[in-house]
Short mmCIF file of C-alpha atoms in Angstrom, two decimals:
data_model
loop_
_atom_site.label_atom_id
_atom_site.label_comp_id
_atom_site.label_asym_id
_atom_site.label_seq_id
_atom_site.Cartn_x
_atom_site.Cartn_y
_atom_site.Cartn_z
CA UNK A 978 87.05 74.20 162.30
CA UNK A 979 89.02 76.99 160.56
CA UNK A 980 87.56 80.48 160.96
CA UNK A 981 87.74 83.39 158.48
CA UNK A 982 89.97 85.31 160.89
CA UNK A 983 92.53 82.47 160.79
CA UNK A 984 92.57 82.45 156.95
CA UNK A 985 92.94 86.20 156.41
CA UNK A 986 96.45 87.64 156.87
CA UNK A 987 97.25 89.99 159.75
CA UNK A 988 99.10 92.49 157.55
CA UNK A 989 96.56 95.21 156.56
CA UNK A 990 98.57 96.17 153.46
CA UNK A 991 98.57 92.58 152.24
CA UNK A 992 94.87 92.30 152.97
CA UNK A 993 94.20 95.49 151.00
CA UNK A 994 96.25 94.18 148.09
CA UNK A 995 94.31 90.92 148.11
CA UNK A 996 90.99 92.76 148.12
CA UNK A 997 92.08 94.96 145.21
CA UNK A 998 93.22 91.91 143.27
CA UNK A 999 89.89 90.19 143.91
CA UNK A 1000 87.97 93.28 142.79
CA UNK A 1001 90.09 93.56 139.63
CA UNK A 1002 89.49 89.89 138.83
CA UNK A 1003 85.77 90.27 139.51
CA UNK A 1004 85.61 93.30 137.24
CA UNK A 1005 87.52 91.47 134.51
CA UNK A 1006 85.13 88.50 134.65
CA UNK A 1007 82.12 90.84 134.65
CA UNK A 1008 83.37 92.54 131.49
CA UNK A 1009 84.01 89.17 129.84
CA UNK A 1010 80.45 88.09 130.61
CA UNK A 1011 79.06 91.34 129.21
CA UNK A 1012 81.21 90.98 126.11
CA UNK A 1013 79.94 87.43 125.56
CA UNK A 1014 76.36 88.55 126.06
CA UNK A 1015 76.82 91.38 123.55
CA UNK A 1016 78.49 88.99 121.11
CA UNK A 1017 75.63 86.52 121.47
CA UNK A 1018 72.65 88.83 121.67
CA UNK A 1019 73.73 92.35 120.68
CA UNK A 1020 74.82 93.92 117.44
CA UNK A 1021 78.54 93.59 116.73
CA UNK A 1022 79.10 96.66 114.59
CA UNK A 1023 80.26 99.88 116.20
CA UNK A 1024 77.94 101.79 113.88
CA UNK A 1025 74.56 100.78 112.51
CA UNK A 1026 75.21 98.65 109.38
CA UNK A 1027 73.93 99.97 106.07
CA UNK A 1028 71.92 96.78 105.57
CA UNK A 1029 70.10 97.32 108.86
CA UNK A 1030 69.37 100.93 107.97
CA UNK A 1031 67.92 99.76 104.68
CA UNK A 1032 65.73 97.21 106.44
CA UNK A 1033 64.39 99.93 108.69
CA UNK A 1034 63.79 102.21 105.73
CA UNK A 1035 61.99 99.43 103.88
CA UNK A 1036 59.54 99.00 106.74
CA UNK A 1037 59.00 102.75 107.05
CA UNK A 1038 58.46 103.11 103.31
CA UNK A 1039 55.96 100.21 103.31
CA UNK A 1040 53.96 101.79 106.10
CA UNK A 1041 54.07 105.14 104.34
CA UNK A 1042 52.90 103.57 101.08
CA UNK A 1043 50.01 101.82 102.83
CA UNK A 1044 48.98 105.08 104.49
CA UNK A 1045 49.11 106.90 101.17
CA UNK A 1046 46.92 104.24 99.53
CA UNK A 1047 44.27 104.63 102.25
CA UNK A 1048 44.34 108.41 102.00
CA UNK A 1049 44.08 108.34 98.21
CA UNK A 1050 40.84 106.39 98.43
CA UNK A 1051 39.35 109.03 100.72
CA UNK A 1052 40.47 112.23 98.96
CA UNK A 1053 40.66 112.24 95.17
CA UNK A 1054 41.90 115.82 94.86
CA UNK A 1055 44.71 115.28 97.33
CA UNK A 1056 45.63 112.08 95.54
CA UNK A 1057 46.09 113.91 92.25
CA UNK A 1058 48.26 116.52 93.91
CA UNK A 1059 50.49 113.90 95.48
CA UNK A 1060 50.71 111.95 92.23
CA UNK A 1061 51.82 115.08 90.39
CA UNK A 1062 54.42 115.75 93.07
CA UNK A 1063 55.74 112.18 92.78
CA UNK A 1064 55.96 112.48 89.00
CA UNK A 1065 57.93 115.68 89.35
CA UNK A 1066 60.44 113.99 91.68
CA UNK A 1067 60.61 110.65 89.88
CA UNK A 1068 63.47 109.87 87.52
CA UNK A 1069 62.87 108.42 84.04
CA UNK A 1070 63.00 104.67 83.65
CA UNK A 1071 66.32 103.54 82.10
CA UNK A 1072 66.43 103.86 78.32
CA UNK A 1073 67.99 100.40 77.83
CA UNK A 1074 64.88 98.61 79.10
CA UNK A 1075 62.65 97.20 76.33
CA UNK A 1076 59.36 99.02 75.79
CA UNK A 1077 56.10 97.22 75.10
CA UNK A 1078 53.56 99.79 74.04
CA UNK A 1079 49.81 99.59 74.48
CA UNK A 1080 47.50 102.17 72.88
CA UNK A 1081 44.36 102.93 74.86
CA UNK A 1082 42.15 104.73 72.30
CA UNK A 1083 38.62 106.09 72.32
CA UNK A 1084 35.82 103.78 71.17
CA UNK A 1085 34.53 106.16 68.49
CA UNK A 1086 36.00 108.94 66.32
CA UNK A 1087 32.63 110.73 66.19
CA UNK A 1088 32.34 113.98 68.16
CA UNK A 1089 29.83 113.56 70.99
CA UNK A 1090 28.81 117.24 70.58
CA UNK A 1091 28.19 117.74 66.82
CA UNK A 1092 28.70 114.23 65.41
CA UNK A 1093 31.68 115.48 63.37
CA UNK A 1094 34.97 113.66 62.92
CA UNK A 1095 37.58 113.91 65.69
CA UNK A 1096 41.19 114.66 64.82
CA UNK A 1097 44.26 113.87 66.90
CA UNK A 1098 45.86 116.80 68.79
CA UNK A 1099 48.33 114.94 71.01
CA UNK A 1100 48.62 112.17 73.54
CA UNK A 1101 49.52 111.40 77.14
CA UNK A 1102 52.30 108.86 77.68
CA UNK A 1103 52.72 107.01 80.98
CA UNK A 1104 55.46 104.49 81.75
CA UNK A 1105 55.15 101.77 84.39
CA UNK A 1106 57.85 99.39 85.53
CA UNK A 1107 56.93 95.77 84.83
CA UNK A 1108 58.84 92.64 85.78
CA UNK A 1109 58.90 89.19 84.22
CA UNK A 1110 60.15 86.46 86.59
CA UNK A 1111 63.25 84.57 85.46
CA UNK A 1112 62.24 82.23 82.69
CA UNK A 1113 63.87 79.15 81.30
CA UNK A 1114 64.16 78.62 77.59
CA UNK A 1115 65.63 75.87 75.45
CA UNK A 1116 68.31 76.67 72.88
CA UNK A 1117 68.03 74.15 70.08
CA UNK A 1118 71.15 73.63 67.97
CA UNK A 1119 70.60 71.77 64.71
CA UNK A 1120 73.60 70.48 62.75
CA UNK A 1121 72.58 69.22 59.33
CA UNK A 1122 74.51 66.31 57.83
CA UNK A 1123 75.50 66.27 54.17
CA UNK A 1124 76.54 63.39 51.96
CA UNK A 1125 77.91 63.15 48.44
CA UNK A 1126 75.93 61.16 45.90
CA UNK A 1127 79.14 60.08 44.22
CA UNK A 1128 81.13 59.17 47.35
CA UNK A 1129 79.24 56.78 49.55
CA UNK A 1130 81.48 57.12 52.62
CA UNK A 1131 81.59 60.96 52.76
CA UNK A 1132 79.45 62.68 55.41
CA UNK A 1133 80.04 66.36 56.17
CA UNK A 1134 78.76 68.09 59.30
CA UNK A 1135 79.74 71.25 61.20
CA UNK A 1136 81.54 70.69 64.50
CA UNK A 1137 79.43 70.95 67.63
CA UNK A 1138 79.87 74.20 69.57
CA UNK A 1139 82.11 73.82 72.61
CA UNK A 1140 80.44 73.38 76.01
CA UNK A 1141 81.63 73.52 79.56
CA UNK A 1142 79.90 70.20 80.20
CA UNK A 1143 80.06 67.92 77.19
CA UNK A 1144 76.59 66.62 76.48
CA UNK A 1145 75.26 68.61 79.43
CA UNK A 1146 72.09 70.68 79.61
CA UNK A 1147 73.23 74.12 80.81
CA UNK A 1148 74.44 77.02 78.74
CA UNK A 1149 77.26 79.18 80.07
CA UNK A 1150 74.68 81.82 81.07
CA UNK A 1151 72.77 79.22 83.11
CA UNK A 1152 75.92 78.22 84.98
CA UNK A 1153 76.75 81.89 85.56
CA UNK A 1154 73.28 82.38 87.05
CA UNK A 1155 73.83 79.50 89.49
CA UNK A 1156 77.22 80.93 90.51
CA UNK A 1157 75.91 84.47 91.02
CA UNK A 1158 72.91 83.22 92.98
CA UNK A 1159 75.12 81.15 95.27
CA UNK A 1160 78.10 83.45 95.79
CA UNK A 1161 76.68 86.94 95.24
CA UNK A 1162 73.08 86.54 96.42
CA UNK A 1163 73.92 83.88 99.03
CA UNK A 1164 71.32 81.33 97.86
CA UNK A 1165 72.42 77.75 98.67
CA UNK A 1166 72.01 75.25 95.86
CA UNK A 1167 69.07 73.46 97.48
CA UNK A 1168 67.12 76.74 97.58
CA UNK A 1169 67.94 77.38 93.93
CA UNK A 1170 66.66 73.90 93.10
CA UNK A 1171 63.38 74.76 94.87
CA UNK A 1172 63.06 78.00 92.87
CA UNK A 1173 63.64 76.21 89.57
CA UNK A 1174 61.17 73.47 90.49
CA UNK A 1175 58.42 76.10 90.84
CA UNK A 1176 58.88 76.78 87.13
CA UNK A 1177 58.63 73.11 86.22
CA UNK A 1178 62.38 72.48 85.83
CA UNK A 1179 63.53 69.83 88.29
CA UNK A 1180 67.28 70.11 88.79
CA UNK A 1181 68.80 68.02 91.54
CA UNK A 1182 71.06 69.80 93.99
CA UNK A 1183 73.88 67.40 93.13
CA UNK A 1184 73.54 68.40 89.47
CA UNK A 1185 73.92 72.08 90.38
CA UNK A 1186 76.91 71.19 92.56
CA UNK A 1187 78.52 69.43 89.60
CA UNK A 1188 78.08 72.57 87.48
CA UNK A 1189 79.62 74.75 90.19
CA UNK A 1190 82.61 72.43 90.60
CA UNK A 1191 83.34 72.30 86.88
CA UNK A 1192 83.03 76.08 86.57
CA UNK A 1193 85.35 76.64 89.55
CA UNK A 1194 87.96 74.31 88.02
CA UNK A 1195 87.71 76.19 84.73
CA UNK A 1196 88.06 79.59 86.44
CA UNK A 1197 90.99 78.63 88.67
CA UNK A 1198 93.68 80.06 86.33
CA UNK A 1199 91.84 83.40 86.26
CA UNK A 1200 91.76 83.42 90.07
CA UNK A 1201 95.49 82.66 90.25
CA UNK A 1202 96.23 85.44 87.79
CA UNK A 1203 94.08 87.85 89.82
CA UNK A 1204 96.09 87.05 92.96
CA UNK A 1205 99.37 87.49 91.07
CA UNK A 1206 98.31 90.89 89.81
CA UNK A 1207 97.32 91.99 93.31
CA UNK A 1208 100.67 90.81 94.71
CA UNK A 1209 102.42 93.00 92.16
CA UNK A 1210 101.00 96.05 93.98
CA UNK A 1211 102.99 98.02 96.53
CA UNK A 1212 100.22 97.98 99.16
CA UNK A 1213 97.61 95.39 100.15
CA UNK A 1214 95.10 94.76 102.90
CA UNK A 1215 94.93 91.28 104.46
CA UNK A 1216 92.57 89.52 106.84
CA UNK A 1217 91.09 86.09 107.40
CA UNK A 1218 87.79 84.58 108.48
CA UNK A 1219 86.65 81.12 109.45
CA UNK A 1220 85.24 78.70 106.88
CA UNK A 1221 83.43 75.73 108.44
CA UNK A 1222 84.11 72.61 106.36
CA UNK A 1223 82.43 69.23 106.64
CA UNK A 1224 84.74 66.59 108.10
CA UNK A 1225 83.11 63.23 107.24
CA UNK A 1226 85.70 61.18 109.11
CA UNK A 1227 84.69 62.74 112.43
CA UNK A 1228 81.03 63.30 111.61
CA UNK A 1229 81.19 67.04 112.20
CA UNK A 1230 82.70 70.21 110.75
CA UNK A 1231 86.25 71.45 111.02
CA UNK A 1232 87.35 75.07 110.94
CA UNK A 1233 89.22 76.14 107.84
CA UNK A 1234 90.28 79.68 106.97
CA UNK A 1235 89.51 81.97 104.05
CA UNK A 1236 92.26 84.56 103.66
CA UNK A 1237 91.39 87.79 101.87
CA UNK A 1238 93.89 90.02 100.07
CA UNK A 1239 92.52 93.35 98.88
CA UNK A 1240 93.82 96.21 96.79
CA UNK A 1241 91.77 99.39 97.03
CA UNK A 1242 93.54 102.68 96.31
CA UNK A 1243 90.45 104.72 95.51
CA UNK A 1244 90.69 106.72 98.76
CA UNK A 1245 93.79 108.52 97.45
CA UNK A 1246 93.12 108.33 93.70
CA UNK A 1247 95.46 105.44 92.92
CA UNK A 1248 95.58 104.27 89.30
CA UNK A 1249 95.34 100.52 90.00
CA UNK A 1250 91.80 99.11 89.93
CA UNK A 1251 90.43 97.60 93.15
CA UNK A 1252 90.29 93.85 93.55
CA UNK A 1253 90.07 91.06 96.10
CA UNK A 1254 91.41 87.52 96.06
CA UNK A 1255 90.36 84.88 98.58
CA UNK A 1256 92.53 81.85 99.30
CA UNK A 1257 91.36 78.85 101.32
CA UNK A 1258 93.62 77.10 103.82
CA UNK A 1259 92.72 74.26 106.21
CA UNK A 1260 94.31 76.06 109.17
CA UNK A 1261 95.54 79.42 110.45
CA UNK A 1262 99.27 78.70 110.61
CA UNK A 1263 101.73 81.49 109.88
CA UNK A 1264 103.09 79.71 106.81
CA UNK A 1265 99.76 80.22 105.03
CA UNK A 1266 100.04 83.99 104.42
CA UNK A 1267 103.77 83.51 103.75
CA UNK A 1268 102.94 81.11 100.91
CA UNK A 1269 100.00 83.18 99.63
CA UNK A 1270 102.04 86.41 99.49
CA UNK A 1271 105.24 84.94 98.06
CA UNK A 1272 106.79 87.64 95.91
CA UNK A 1273 104.91 90.55 97.48
CA UNK A 1274 106.99 93.59 98.40
CA UNK A 1275 105.47 96.61 100.10
CA UNK A 1276 103.03 97.65 102.81
CA UNK A 1277 100.60 95.10 104.22
CA UNK A 1278 97.74 96.57 106.26
CA UNK A 1279 96.50 94.03 108.80
CA UNK A 1280 95.00 93.46 112.22
CA UNK A 1281 97.09 92.27 115.16
CA UNK A 1282 97.33 88.58 114.19
CA UNK A 1283 100.85 87.31 114.90
CA UNK A 1284 101.28 85.35 111.65
CA UNK A 1285 101.86 88.57 109.74
CA UNK A 1286 104.80 89.46 112.00
CA UNK A 1287 106.60 86.34 110.77
CA UNK A 1288 106.09 87.64 107.24
CA UNK A 1289 107.42 91.08 108.17
CA UNK A 1290 110.46 89.64 109.93
CA UNK A 1291 111.99 88.88 106.54
CA UNK A 1292 112.22 92.60 105.83
CA UNK A 1293 110.28 92.53 102.55
CA UNK A 1294 106.94 93.59 104.03
CA UNK A 1295 106.11 96.54 106.28
CA UNK A 1296 103.09 96.09 108.53
CA UNK A 1297 100.58 98.91 108.96
CA UNK A 1298 98.21 98.19 111.82
CA UNK A 1299 94.54 99.05 112.15
CA UNK A 1300 93.19 101.82 114.39
CA UNK A 1301 89.74 100.28 114.16
CA UNK A 1302 91.04 97.23 116.05
CA UNK A 1303 92.57 99.56 118.65
CA UNK A 1304 89.28 101.40 119.07
CA UNK A 1305 87.10 98.28 119.37
CA UNK A 1306 88.00 97.12 122.91
CA UNK A 1307 87.66 100.69 124.22
CA UNK A 1308 84.23 100.85 122.61
CA UNK A 1309 83.20 97.58 124.27
CA UNK A 1310 84.35 98.84 127.65
CA UNK A 1311 82.51 102.14 127.22
CA UNK A 1312 79.33 100.25 126.24
CA UNK A 1313 79.50 98.08 129.37
CA UNK A 1314 79.14 100.99 131.80
CA UNK A 1315 80.90 104.10 133.08
CA UNK A 1316 84.50 103.96 131.78
CA UNK A 1317 86.12 107.41 131.75
CA UNK A 1318 89.51 106.24 130.45
CA UNK A 1319 87.97 104.17 127.64
CA UNK A 1320 85.60 107.00 126.73
CA UNK A 1321 88.43 109.51 126.51
CA UNK A 1322 90.45 107.09 124.37
CA UNK A 1323 87.48 106.86 122.02
CA UNK A 1324 87.27 110.65 121.79
CA UNK A 1325 90.98 110.92 120.97
CA UNK A 1326 90.76 108.25 118.26
CA UNK A 1327 87.58 109.85 116.88
CA UNK A 1328 89.54 113.06 116.29
CA UNK A 1329 91.91 111.10 114.00
CA UNK A 1330 88.95 109.69 112.05
CA UNK A 1331 87.48 113.17 111.55
CA UNK A 1332 90.72 114.23 109.89
CA UNK A 1333 90.60 111.12 107.68
CA UNK A 1334 87.07 112.00 106.58
CA UNK A 1335 88.29 115.46 105.53
CA UNK A 1336 91.15 114.16 103.38
CA UNK A 1337 89.42 111.19 101.74
CA UNK A 1338 89.80 111.40 97.98
CA UNK A 1339 92.84 113.68 98.04
CA UNK A 1340 96.21 112.71 96.61
CA UNK A 1341 98.71 110.72 98.66
CA UNK A 1342 101.03 113.73 99.04
CA UNK A 1343 98.19 115.95 100.27
CA UNK A 1344 97.05 113.31 102.74
CA UNK A 1345 100.56 112.91 104.13
CA UNK A 1346 101.04 116.68 104.52
CA UNK A 1347 97.73 117.14 106.37
CA UNK A 1348 98.39 114.13 108.59
CA UNK A 1349 101.80 115.53 109.53
CA UNK A 1350 100.20 118.82 110.45
CA UNK A 1351 97.00 117.69 112.18
CA UNK A 1352 97.18 113.98 113.03
CA UNK A 1353 100.77 113.64 114.23
CA UNK A 1354 100.34 115.90 117.31
CA UNK A 1355 97.26 113.87 118.34
CA UNK A 1356 99.09 110.56 117.96
CA UNK A 1357 102.19 111.81 119.78
CA UNK A 1358 100.02 113.00 122.68
CA UNK A 1359 98.07 109.75 122.82
CA UNK A 1360 101.01 107.40 123.48
CA UNK A 1361 102.23 109.00 126.76
CA UNK A 1362 98.63 109.38 127.90
CA UNK A 1363 98.07 105.65 127.40
CA UNK A 1364 101.27 104.80 129.27
CA UNK A 1365 100.24 107.05 132.14
CA UNK A 1366 96.80 105.46 132.44
CA UNK A 1367 98.28 101.97 132.19
CA UNK A 1368 100.45 102.67 135.24
CA UNK A 1369 97.41 103.69 137.29
CA UNK A 1370 95.17 100.65 136.73
CA UNK A 1371 95.34 96.96 137.49
CA UNK A 1372 97.27 95.04 134.84
CA UNK A 1373 94.71 92.23 134.87
CA UNK A 1374 91.77 94.31 133.60
CA UNK A 1375 90.35 94.40 130.09
CA UNK A 1376 91.25 98.08 129.95
CA UNK A 1377 94.91 97.24 130.54
CA UNK A 1378 94.72 94.63 127.76
CA UNK A 1379 93.29 97.22 125.39
CA UNK A 1380 96.05 99.72 126.19
CA UNK A 1381 98.81 97.12 125.86
CA UNK A 1382 97.36 96.04 122.50
CA UNK A 1383 97.79 99.58 121.19
CA UNK A 1384 101.22 100.26 122.70
CA UNK A 1385 102.69 96.95 121.47
CA UNK A 1386 101.79 97.85 117.87
CA UNK A 1387 102.60 101.54 118.01
CA UNK A 1388 105.14 101.64 115.17
CA UNK A 1389 102.70 100.01 112.75
CA UNK A 1390 99.86 102.23 113.94
CA UNK A 1391 101.94 105.35 113.19
CA UNK A 1392 102.96 104.22 109.70
CA UNK A 1393 99.95 105.93 108.10
CA UNK A 1394 101.41 109.30 109.17
CA UNK A 1395 104.42 108.78 106.89
CA UNK A 1396 102.66 107.48 103.78
CA UNK A 1397 99.53 109.03 102.29
CA UNK A 1398 98.67 105.79 100.51
CA UNK A 1399 98.10 103.94 103.78
CA UNK A 1400 94.64 103.96 105.35
CA UNK A 1401 94.04 104.52 109.04
CA UNK A 1402 92.32 101.14 109.36
CA UNK A 1403 91.78 97.77 107.76
CA UNK A 1404 88.10 98.31 106.99
CA UNK A 1405 88.52 97.80 103.23
CA UNK A 1406 89.32 94.11 103.71
CA UNK A 1407 86.73 93.71 106.48
CA UNK A 1408 84.09 94.92 104.02
CA UNK A 1409 85.37 92.36 101.53
CA UNK A 1410 85.01 89.59 104.11
CA UNK A 1411 81.41 90.50 104.99
CA UNK A 1412 79.88 88.69 101.94
CA UNK A 1413 81.73 85.52 102.98
CA UNK A 1414 80.09 85.74 106.39
CA UNK A 1415 76.65 86.07 104.76
CA UNK A 1416 77.30 83.06 102.56
CA UNK A 1417 78.60 81.12 105.57
CA UNK A 1418 75.44 81.98 107.49
CA UNK A 1419 73.14 80.71 104.74
CA UNK A 1420 75.15 77.69 103.58
CA UNK A 1421 76.41 76.82 107.11
CA UNK A 1422 79.51 74.97 105.84
CA UNK A 1423 81.42 73.86 102.76
CA UNK A 1424 81.12 70.19 101.90
CA UNK A 1425 84.87 69.61 101.65
CA UNK A 1426 88.22 71.36 101.37
CA UNK A 1427 87.68 71.31 97.61
CA UNK A 1428 84.31 73.00 98.01
CA UNK A 1429 85.91 75.71 100.15
CA UNK A 1430 88.53 76.25 97.42
CA UNK A 1431 85.71 76.64 94.88
CA UNK A 1432 84.17 79.17 97.26
CA UNK A 1433 87.42 81.16 97.23
CA UNK A 1434 87.83 81.06 93.43
CA UNK A 1435 84.33 82.16 92.45
CA UNK A 1436 83.82 84.63 95.31
CA UNK A 1437 87.09 86.36 94.34
CA UNK A 1438 85.86 87.08 90.82
CA UNK A 1439 82.34 88.08 91.89
CA UNK A 1440 83.45 90.40 94.71
CA UNK A 1441 86.05 92.03 92.45
CA UNK A 1442 83.26 92.67 89.94
CA UNK A 1443 81.22 94.30 92.69
CA UNK A 1444 84.14 96.53 93.70
CA UNK A 1445 84.49 97.64 90.08
CA UNK A 1446 80.78 98.01 89.33
CA UNK A 1447 80.95 95.21 86.72
CA UNK A 1448 77.81 93.12 86.28
CA UNK A 1449 78.92 89.66 87.55
CA UNK A 1450 76.49 87.48 85.59
CA UNK A 1451 77.50 88.89 82.23
CA UNK A 1452 81.17 88.77 83.22
CA UNK A 1453 81.12 85.11 84.29
CA UNK A 1454 79.05 84.01 81.30
CA UNK A 1455 81.49 85.68 78.92
CA UNK A 1456 84.63 84.40 80.65
CA UNK A 1457 83.35 80.81 80.78
CA UNK A 1458 82.35 80.98 77.11
CA UNK A 1459 85.75 82.32 76.07
CA UNK A 1460 87.71 79.72 78.04
CA UNK A 1461 85.53 76.88 76.72
CA UNK A 1462 86.21 78.11 73.21
CA UNK A 1463 89.96 77.95 73.71
CA UNK A 1464 91.06 81.32 75.10
CA UNK A 1465 94.88 81.12 75.38
CA UNK A 1466 96.44 80.84 78.84
CA UNK A 1467 99.00 83.47 77.84
CA UNK A 1468 96.22 86.10 77.69
CA UNK A 1469 94.56 85.61 81.05
CA UNK A 1470 94.85 89.35 81.73
CA UNK A 1471 92.09 89.82 79.13
CA UNK A 1472 89.72 87.88 81.41
CA UNK A 1473 90.25 89.85 84.63
CA UNK A 1474 87.21 91.79 85.87
CA UNK A 1475 88.72 95.27 85.44
CA UNK A 1476 89.01 94.72 81.68
CA UNK A 1477 85.21 94.65 81.43
CA UNK A 1478 83.13 97.86 81.37
CA UNK A 1479 81.38 98.98 84.53
CA UNK A 1480 77.62 99.17 84.63
CA UNK A 1481 76.18 102.63 83.99
CA UNK A 1482 75.07 104.52 87.07
CA UNK A 1483 71.31 105.08 86.95
CA UNK A 1484 69.47 107.42 89.25
CA UNK A 1485 66.53 106.16 91.27
CA UNK A 1486 63.41 105.66 89.16
CA UNK A 1487 60.93 106.10 92.00
#
């Protein structure tokens, strides 16, 4: 029988090295387990998402409202005081809303004191916000036929208005509602069918799917033109996310990819309007972004995915890397327990973000000048510090991986110092991908590669509308109507979202 003493080496230095290696491997596995646990059970964002804050506020406001209702029943005087205070702080209801007036008048015009006649001296006006649930209505189109009494074979009738679906039931506004509900409000078609059935209109899910497919086919040229216009820019953001797609041959889903290409120059006052174009691909091969971005020349801001390096190797594209992706592994290490090196790295990167917050909204030249003065010394001090710490730790740890990730992309990470148009991170495109993740969570998967392509086409137009503040339902209804009625292909620029007016900004009404 072999004993432990026979297995262990006699050399104490070798034994020490083996123990250190085992500890490093154990620590690496422990961090992986914690990372998986956080990915599975914890929140993924490094800051509390706005949606979660709103959910918390909703609950707090509901509790507050319930408490106010109970108090108002107990103290009438205090209720009136609070009501007056609320009225003083409440904004007026928007003027564009229709008003339905009701006059609540006295029962008699006879004075209760002297039996004389009362005369009007004024009135109190109170406005309340009412809501009518979405209602269906039927548009009836009558086309009279005319005949000539002298010519027996002459019948004259006006041509039928053009429709997206010949002989079909929906108007363009109805189809736009289905698209917005599915791709903006993340309601799968079967849930929409349930909602419509509650109002007595039974629409099969397959019927709604047919409408969506026909609309996506009609809108495809607009999507292609949107992507072309974005590629004409000198700077874009790019990222990709998974798109589960049903694979009937294997009886399960396969993993496709939705690539997102974003232009958003608002941070430095750029003249080009923001926009996003999604493109579906069945895989994540490097030739996909090469094909999507054919003709693009300029700065591409991306994460560390290697496919973009193939694109940059041609010399037509300069890659600017994302400091948010550098920060993330340090954040995960700091969250897992005491990690002095990771914590200090976070503090150094946070100093760069504070400078970015100060210069947001300034011109590109101003941003570059301030970065040269304030950010460059921080970045130049960070690189040797990272190299020093890397030499002191085991190369197999997650911390070493995080440091190597940053150092291997250093040139692209420093590019923002030389160009005020470049952002410090890739968050603009990550925000654009978030709605796709919500839709993926609710719909689970696309039914086919064609369905995923429809997803990309319609989501591109809707999310661009949201970036611009354009109301997506009105936009889609108008674009579909114009294309159905023969809008020329040579004037597709007239159908892009930024041609349409943005919605007015209303202050809170309560």
